[in-house]
Tab-separated table of C-alpha atoms in Angstrom:
chain	number	residue	atom	x	y	z
D	257	MET	CA	-8.423	-8.253	-13.350
D	258	ALA	CA	-9.915	-8.619	-16.829
D	259	ARG	CA	-13.291	-6.889	-16.977
D	260	VAL	CA	-15.762	-8.685	-19.240
D	261	LEU	CA	-19.042	-7.290	-20.581
D	262	VAL	CA	-21.337	-10.115	-21.729
D	263	VAL	CA	-24.265	-9.196	-23.967
D	264	GLY	CA	-27.090	-11.478	-25.100
D	265	SER	CA	-26.773	-14.166	-22.402
D	266	ASP	CA	-28.874	-14.758	-19.316
D	267	ILE	CA	-27.274	-14.703	-15.865
D	268	GLN	CA	-26.601	-18.435	-15.880
D	269	GLY	CA	-24.968	-18.248	-19.306
D	270	GLU	CA	-22.842	-15.266	-18.252
D	271	ARG	CA	-21.591	-17.066	-15.161
D	272	ALA	CA	-20.740	-20.151	-17.189
D	273	LEU	CA	-18.798	-18.056	-19.699
D	274	LEU	CA	-16.821	-16.249	-16.990
D	275	GLN	CA	-15.976	-19.559	-15.331
D	276	ARG	CA	-14.794	-20.924	-18.658
D	277	LEU	CA	-12.545	-17.880	-19.196
D	278	ARG	CA	-11.062	-18.227	-15.714
D	279	MET	CA	-10.297	-21.908	-16.229
D	280	ALA	CA	-8.802	-21.351	-19.681
D	281	ALA	CA	-6.539	-18.560	-18.410
D	282	SER	CA	-5.767	-20.265	-15.051
D	283	LEU	CA	-6.755	-17.059	-13.248
D	284	PRO	CA	-8.537	-16.759	-9.878
D	285	ALA	CA	-12.154	-15.659	-9.781
D	286	ASP	CA	-11.394	-12.086	-8.772
D	287	MET	CA	-9.098	-11.637	-11.782
D	288	VAL	CA	-11.849	-12.212	-14.382
D	289	ARG	CA	-14.977	-10.295	-13.458
D	290	SER	CA	-18.101	-9.111	-15.195
D	291	CYS	CA	-18.785	-5.419	-15.666
D	292	ARG	CA	-21.769	-3.399	-16.839
D	293	ASP	CA	-20.127	-0.336	-18.382
D	294	LEU	CA	-18.704	-0.456	-21.911
D	295	ASP	CA	-16.248	2.348	-21.119
D	296	GLU	CA	-14.732	0.297	-18.292
D	297	CYS	CA	-14.520	-3.140	-19.885
D	298	ASP	CA	-11.538	-4.891	-21.473
D	299	LEU	CA	-13.474	-7.565	-23.348
D	300	LEU	CA	-16.912	-7.487	-24.979
D	301	VAL	CA	-18.485	-10.905	-25.630
D	302	ILE	CA	-21.803	-11.184	-27.516
D	303	LYS	CA	-24.072	-13.981	-28.653
D	304	ASP	CA	-23.777	-14.359	-32.419
D	305	THR	CA	-26.877	-12.730	-33.849
D	306	PRO	CA	-26.894	-10.234	-36.737
D	307	ALA	CA	-28.409	-7.476	-34.614
D	308	LEU	CA	-25.945	-7.881	-31.745
D	309	ARG	CA	-22.972	-8.180	-34.093
D	310	ASN	CA	-23.843	-4.928	-35.890
D	311	ALA	CA	-24.471	-3.137	-32.586
D	312	ALA	CA	-21.195	-4.422	-31.134
D	313	LEU	CA	-19.184	-3.324	-34.154
D	314	ARG	CA	-20.573	0.189	-33.728
D	315	MET	CA	-19.785	0.156	-29.988
D	316	VAL	CA	-16.153	-0.881	-30.353
D	317	ARG	CA	-15.429	1.257	-33.428
D	318	ASP	CA	-14.413	4.213	-31.243
D	319	ARG	CA	-12.912	2.067	-28.506
D	320	PRO	CA	-9.857	0.350	-29.980
D	321	GLY	CA	-8.667	-0.764	-26.547
D	322	ILE	CA	-11.596	-3.187	-26.148
D	323	GLN	CA	-11.333	-6.718	-27.482
D	324	PHE	CA	-14.481	-8.047	-29.159
D	325	TRP	CA	-15.379	-11.745	-29.204
D	326	VAL	CA	-18.421	-13.621	-30.472
D	327	GLU	CA	-19.878	-16.774	-28.883
D	328	ASP	CA	-21.377	-18.850	-31.668
D	329	GLN	CA	-24.313	-21.233	-31.485
D	330	ASP	CA	-21.998	-24.115	-30.520
D	331	GLY	CA	-20.580	-22.142	-27.593
D	332	GLN	CA	-17.235	-21.565	-29.289
D	333	LEU	CA	-15.499	-18.188	-29.040
D	334	ARG	CA	-14.193	-16.315	-32.077
D	335	GLN	CA	-12.739	-12.903	-32.777
D	336	GLY	CA	-15.548	-10.453	-33.569
D	337	GLN	CA	-13.604	-8.498	-36.151
D	338	GLY	CA	-10.487	-8.739	-38.294
D	339	SER	CA	-9.440	-11.314	-40.838
D	340	ASN	CA	-8.660	-14.134	-38.403
D	341	ARG	CA	-11.956	-15.370	-37.005
D	342	GLY	CA	-10.980	-18.907	-36.175
D	343	VAL	CA	-12.003	-20.603	-32.939
D	344	LEU	CA	-10.150	-19.336	-29.862
D	345	ASP	CA	-8.652	-22.276	-27.961
D	346	ASP	CA	-7.628	-22.158	-24.303
D	347	THR	CA	-4.098	-21.026	-25.163
D	348	ALA	CA	-5.376	-18.071	-27.188
D	349	ILE	CA	-7.881	-17.168	-24.461
D	350	GLU	CA	-5.195	-17.284	-21.770
D	351	HIS	CA	-2.808	-15.147	-23.822
D	352	ALA	CA	-5.491	-12.553	-24.553
D	353	LEU	CA	-6.750	-12.274	-20.957
D	354	ARG	CA	-3.285	-12.057	-19.409
D	355	GLN	CA	-2.326	-9.258	-21.804
D	356	MET	CA	-5.292	-7.075	-20.887
D	357	PRO	CA	-4.271	-3.920	-18.964
D	358	ALA	CA	-6.550	-4.620	-16.014
D	359	ALA	CA	-5.320	-8.201	-15.744
D	360	THR	CA	-1.656	-7.184	-15.623
D	361	HIS	CA	-2.411	-4.579	-12.925
D	362	SER	CA	-0.020	-2.130	-14.559
D	363	ILE	CA	-0.133	1.366	-13.085
D	364	ASP	CA	-0.324	4.343	-15.417
D	365	GLU	CA	-1.550	6.951	-12.920
D	366	PRO	CA	0.706	9.997	-12.355
D	367	CYS	CA	3.734	9.573	-10.101
D	368	LEU	CA	3.547	11.538	-6.838
D	369	ALA	CA	6.985	10.677	-5.488
D	370	GLN	CA	10.082	8.779	-6.637
D	371	GLY	CA	12.814	7.408	-4.393
D	372	ALA	CA	13.268	7.048	-0.646
D	373	LYS	CA	13.335	10.719	0.414
D	374	ALA	CA	10.355	11.816	-1.671
D	375	ILE	CA	8.241	8.780	-0.721
D	376	THR	CA	9.043	9.274	2.975
D	377	ARG	CA	7.930	12.897	2.700
D	378	ALA	CA	4.699	11.899	0.935
D	379	LEU	CA	3.863	9.140	3.421
D	380	ARG	CA	4.517	11.467	6.366
D	381	GLU	CA	1.908	13.840	4.929
D	382	ARG	CA	-0.708	11.354	3.785
D	383	VAL	CA	-0.748	8.731	6.548
D	384	PRO	CA	-1.741	11.134	9.372
D	385	ALA	CA	-4.141	13.073	7.102
D	386	ARG	CA	-6.173	9.884	6.402
D	387	GLN	CA	-7.054	11.042	2.888
D	388	GLY	CA	-6.792	9.382	-0.521
D	389	HIS	CA	-5.426	6.153	-1.993
D	390	ALA	CA	-2.105	5.254	-3.594
D	391	ALA	CA	0.099	2.450	-4.873
D	392	LEU	CA	3.773	1.765	-4.292
D	393	VAL	CA	5.084	0.693	-7.680
D	394	LEU	CA	8.185	-1.036	-9.063
D	395	ASP	CA	8.626	-1.208	-12.854
D	396	ASP	CA	4.967	-0.267	-13.434
D	397	GLU	CA	3.725	-3.110	-11.204
D	398	PRO	CA	2.099	-2.379	-7.813
D	399	GLN	CA	3.916	-3.785	-4.787
D	400	LEU	CA	1.454	-2.391	-2.238
D	401	LEU	CA	-1.968	-0.701	-2.399
D	402	LEU	CA	-2.545	1.976	0.238
D	403	ASP	CA	-5.904	3.123	1.597
D	404	PHE	CA	-5.072	6.135	3.759
D	405	VAL	CA	-8.747	6.773	4.549
D	406	GLN	CA	-9.271	3.399	6.239
D	407	ASP	CA	-5.627	3.118	7.359
D	408	GLN	CA	-5.380	-0.162	5.459
D	409	MET	CA	-3.260	-1.845	2.813
D	410	VAL	CA	-3.653	-4.611	0.233
D	411	VAL	CA	-0.832	-6.855	-0.966
D	412	PRO	CA	-1.344	-7.641	-4.687
D	413	VAL	CA	-1.333	-11.204	-5.968
D	414	GLY	CA	2.220	-12.391	-6.605
D	415	VAL	CA	3.889	-10.057	-4.090
D	416	PRO	CA	5.475	-12.068	-1.221
D	417	ALA	CA	3.776	-10.833	1.937
D	418	ALA	CA	6.093	-12.593	4.396
D	419	SER	CA	9.149	-10.554	3.366
D	420	LEU	CA	7.316	-7.379	2.336
D	421	ALA	CA	8.846	-4.992	4.894
D	422	GLN	CA	12.387	-6.088	4.055
D	423	ASP	CA	11.692	-6.068	0.314
D	424	LEU	CA	10.300	-2.528	0.451
D	425	SER	CA	13.369	-1.416	2.386
D	426	ASP	CA	15.716	-3.056	-0.120
D	427	LEU	CA	13.833	-1.505	-3.060
D	428	PHE	CA	13.105	1.871	-1.424
D	429	GLU	CA	15.185	3.948	-3.833
D	430	SER	CA	13.633	2.232	-6.877
D	431	LEU	CA	10.005	2.583	-5.776
D	432	SER	CA	7.538	5.236	-6.875
D	433	LEU	CA	4.293	6.358	-5.262
D	434	HIS	CA	1.262	6.874	-7.509
D	435	GLY	CA	-2.050	8.403	-6.519
D	436	LEU	CA	-5.197	6.342	-7.174
D	437	SER	CA	-8.852	7.267	-7.333
D	438	GLU	CA	-11.052	5.344	-4.918
D	439	ARG	CA	-12.640	3.458	-7.797
D	440	ARG	CA	-9.254	2.483	-9.236
D	441	TYR	CA	-8.075	1.359	-5.791
D	442	LEU	CA	-11.161	-0.833	-5.344
D	443	GLU	CA	-10.664	-2.239	-8.835
D	444	LEU	CA	-7.050	-3.213	-8.120
D	445	ALA	CA	-7.766	-4.417	-4.588
D	446	ALA	CA	-10.787	-6.475	-5.734
D	447	ALA	CA	-11.594	-9.121	-3.104
D	448	LEU	CA	-8.058	-9.357	-1.712
D	449	PRO	CA	-7.806	-9.162	2.100
D	450	ARG	CA	-7.400	-5.739	3.724
D	451	GLN	CA	-4.723	-5.433	6.394
D	452	PRO	CA	-3.758	-2.654	8.828
D	453	LEU	CA	-1.233	-0.252	7.307
D	454	ARG	CA	0.684	1.124	10.309
D	455	PRO	CA	2.287	-2.142	11.509
D	456	LEU	CA	3.843	-2.689	8.073
D	457	LEU	CA	5.122	0.907	7.893
D	458	TRP	CA	6.607	0.504	11.384
D	459	GLN	CA	8.399	-2.721	10.412
D	460	TRP	CA	9.584	-1.078	7.191
D	461	GLY	CA	10.912	1.935	9.084
D	462	GLN	CA	12.877	-0.274	11.470
D	463	ARG	CA	15.043	-1.528	8.616
D	464	PRO	CA	18.327	0.430	8.666
D	465	ALA	CA	18.672	1.292	4.975
D	466	HIS	CA	18.075	4.796	3.580
D	467	TRP	CA	18.044	6.726	6.865
D	468	GLN	CA	21.401	8.431	6.310
D	469	ASP	CA	19.953	11.947	5.936
D	470	LEU	CA	17.716	11.586	8.976
D	471	ASP	CA	20.557	10.149	11.056
D	472	ALA	CA	22.828	13.016	9.972
D	473	ARG	CA	20.316	15.482	11.432
D	474	LEU	CA	19.988	13.424	14.598
D	475	GLN	CA	23.758	13.264	15.006
D	476	GLY	CA	23.856	17.025	14.510
D	477	GLY	CA	21.746	17.449	17.646
D	478	ALA	CA	18.236	17.646	16.134
D	479	ARG	CA	15.535	16.990	18.706
D	480	ILE	CA	12.613	14.624	18.205
D	481	LYS	CA	9.084	15.581	19.163
D	482	LEU	CA	6.370	12.952	19.189
D	483	LEU	CA	3.140	14.432	17.815
D	484	ARG	CA	0.818	11.624	18.919
D	485	TRP	CA	0.911	8.157	20.432
D	486	PRO	CA	1.830	5.495	17.866
D	487	ASP	CA	-0.602	2.685	17.171
D	488	PHE	CA	-0.289	0.366	20.169
D	489	ARG	CA	-0.080	-2.625	17.806
D	490	VAL	CA	3.360	-1.464	16.679
D	491	LEU	CA	4.716	-1.044	20.211
D	492	GLY	CA	3.497	-4.346	21.619
D	493	ASN	CA	5.137	-5.076	24.973
D	494	GLN	CA	8.271	-3.040	24.285
D	495	HIS	CA	8.610	-1.232	27.621
D	496	ASP	CA	11.542	0.929	26.525
D	497	SER	CA	9.588	2.080	23.474
D	498	PHE	CA	6.669	3.087	25.697
D	499	ARG	CA	9.058	4.979	27.966
D	500	LEU	CA	10.608	6.752	25.000
D	501	CYS	CA	7.208	7.719	23.584
D	502	SER	CA	6.088	9.012	26.988
D	503	LEU	CA	9.172	11.212	27.178
D	504	LEU	CA	8.941	12.542	23.601
D	505	LEU	CA	5.262	13.408	23.988
D	506	LYS	CA	6.178	15.669	26.913
D	507	ARG	CA	9.275	17.305	25.459
D	508	ALA	CA	11.519	17.340	22.415
D	509	CYS	CA	14.832	15.589	23.039
D	510	SER	CA	17.900	14.639	21.043
D	511	VAL	CA	18.999	11.030	20.702
D	512	ASP	CA	21.746	11.608	23.268
D	513	GLU	CA	19.291	13.146	25.721
D	514	CYS	CA	16.855	10.234	25.309
D	515	ALA	CA	19.634	7.727	25.852
D	516	ALA	CA	20.849	9.524	28.982
D	517	LEU	CA	17.412	10.095	30.510
D	518	LEU	CA	16.140	6.560	29.967
D	519	ASP	CA	19.440	4.676	30.149
D	520	VAL	CA	18.909	2.961	26.793
D	521	PRO	CA	21.295	2.551	23.842
D	522	ARG	CA	21.249	5.247	21.160
D	523	GLU	CA	20.532	2.575	18.545
D	524	ALA	CA	17.350	1.633	20.408
D	525	VAL	CA	16.265	5.286	20.303
D	526	ARG	CA	16.855	5.468	16.562
D	527	GLY	CA	14.980	2.154	16.164
D	528	VAL	CA	11.836	3.950	17.363
D	529	VAL	CA	12.512	7.346	15.794
D	530	HIS	CA	12.945	5.985	12.231
D	531	PRO	CA	9.533	4.273	11.947
D	532	ALA	CA	7.799	7.002	13.953
D	533	TYR	CA	9.166	9.546	11.491
D	534	LEU	CA	8.068	7.478	8.455
D	535	CYS	CA	4.540	7.117	9.849
D	536	GLY	CA	4.255	10.828	10.588
D	537	TYR	CA	4.109	10.346	14.355
D	538	ALA	CA	7.323	12.302	14.955
D	539	ALA	CA	8.820	15.584	13.786
D	540	LEU	CA	12.362	16.957	14.097
D	541	GLU	CA	13.502	20.277	15.500
D	542	ASP	CA	16.984	21.147	14.270
D	543	PHE	CA	19.632	21.983	16.860
D	544	MET	CA	19.925	25.664	17.768
D	545	ALA	CA	23.309	26.820	19.019
D	546	ASN	CA	21.745	29.411	21.340
D	547	ALA	CA	19.213	27.003	22.839
D	548	PRO	CA	19.534	26.726	26.650
D	549	PRO	CA	21.268	23.499	27.669
D	550	MET	CA	19.401	20.880	29.664
D	551	ARG	CA	20.193	21.173	33.356
D	552	GLY	CA	21.646	18.183	35.084
D	553	SER	CA	19.105	18.294	37.894
D	554	ASP	CA	16.242	18.223	35.361
D	555	ARG	CA	17.821	15.233	33.638
D	556	ASP	CA	18.299	13.319	36.841
D	557	ARG	CA	14.839	14.169	38.161
D	558	SER	CA	13.079	13.235	34.869
D	559	GLY	CA	15.072	10.064	34.452
D	560	THR	CA	14.425	8.971	38.036
D	561	LEU	CA	10.684	9.697	37.729
D	562	LEU	CA	10.327	7.727	34.512
D	563	ALA	CA	12.414	4.873	35.863
D	564	ARG	CA	10.260	4.679	39.021
D	565	MET	CA	7.063	4.766	36.992
D	566	TRP	CA	8.074	1.912	34.679
D	567	ARG	CA	9.482	-0.185	37.532
D	568	SER	CA	6.082	0.137	39.187
D	569	VAL	CA	4.270	-0.889	35.974
D	570	ARG	CA	6.506	-3.930	35.558
D	571	GLN	CA	6.087	-4.981	39.177
D	572	ARG	CA	2.299	-4.754	38.924
D	573	GLY	CA	2.392	-6.687	35.644
D	574	GLY	CA	4.478	-9.454	37.228
D	575	SER	CA	2.341	-9.855	40.322
């Protein structure tokens, strides 16, 4: 959003000016907002009086990033400094507002992680910790705003929400993760709707791309241990997923062991392990050659017990 500091107008005049700027630039209300701090504004607009003009020139002298406009007695806007002080028409206003850093939503905060492996590692640490804020960025533009504290996300204006999980998967290797201060997050998120974060991460993790390294460890016999129950919104009514989570909360198992115990396809096991790993619900224990093998009687007994339990749940649900 473009942050505008208006000086010399009453509240009604300030609101009228902001509305005029929004209409000229064809921007929604939350993209052109008033501010009260000179160090945080993008545009300073003053009423044209000698005292205010002199004060404004002093204020912006050490702040070259701030644009300075003057509203004359006829309500017309002009540049406050420089040689060209002609009237700013709607085209000039739109161009100026859309070029402001806050309006373009460009991200210049430090990069925390770049590429699929590094971002996965960072998300696995930050999502369960429930600390901090971040943005997933492509070519300096945010694709997703992350609030780990509230376990929420915000989809920026212009990012297609309907295909977001697939788009993030397709772009995974090109994305970067940038840390945000809480104030910067709130500034970027503005009045956009907050949505739960985990369901999107789960859908993202279920896409098959970029899991080659994880699958190589799983195929090498690594065992999966579930650290906590996933958010029930991501499991829905998927009975096999509930069975798998119940098993992995009790004991670490390989993909082959899960498939044998629960009589489900290996691909279905990986379809739960991938998103659970991305969300930080699951951890891997690499295969140890000297680890004692699972006894057949234990496998049969565990599988039979789980099968009986879930048959009973289904029967009660259907009655």
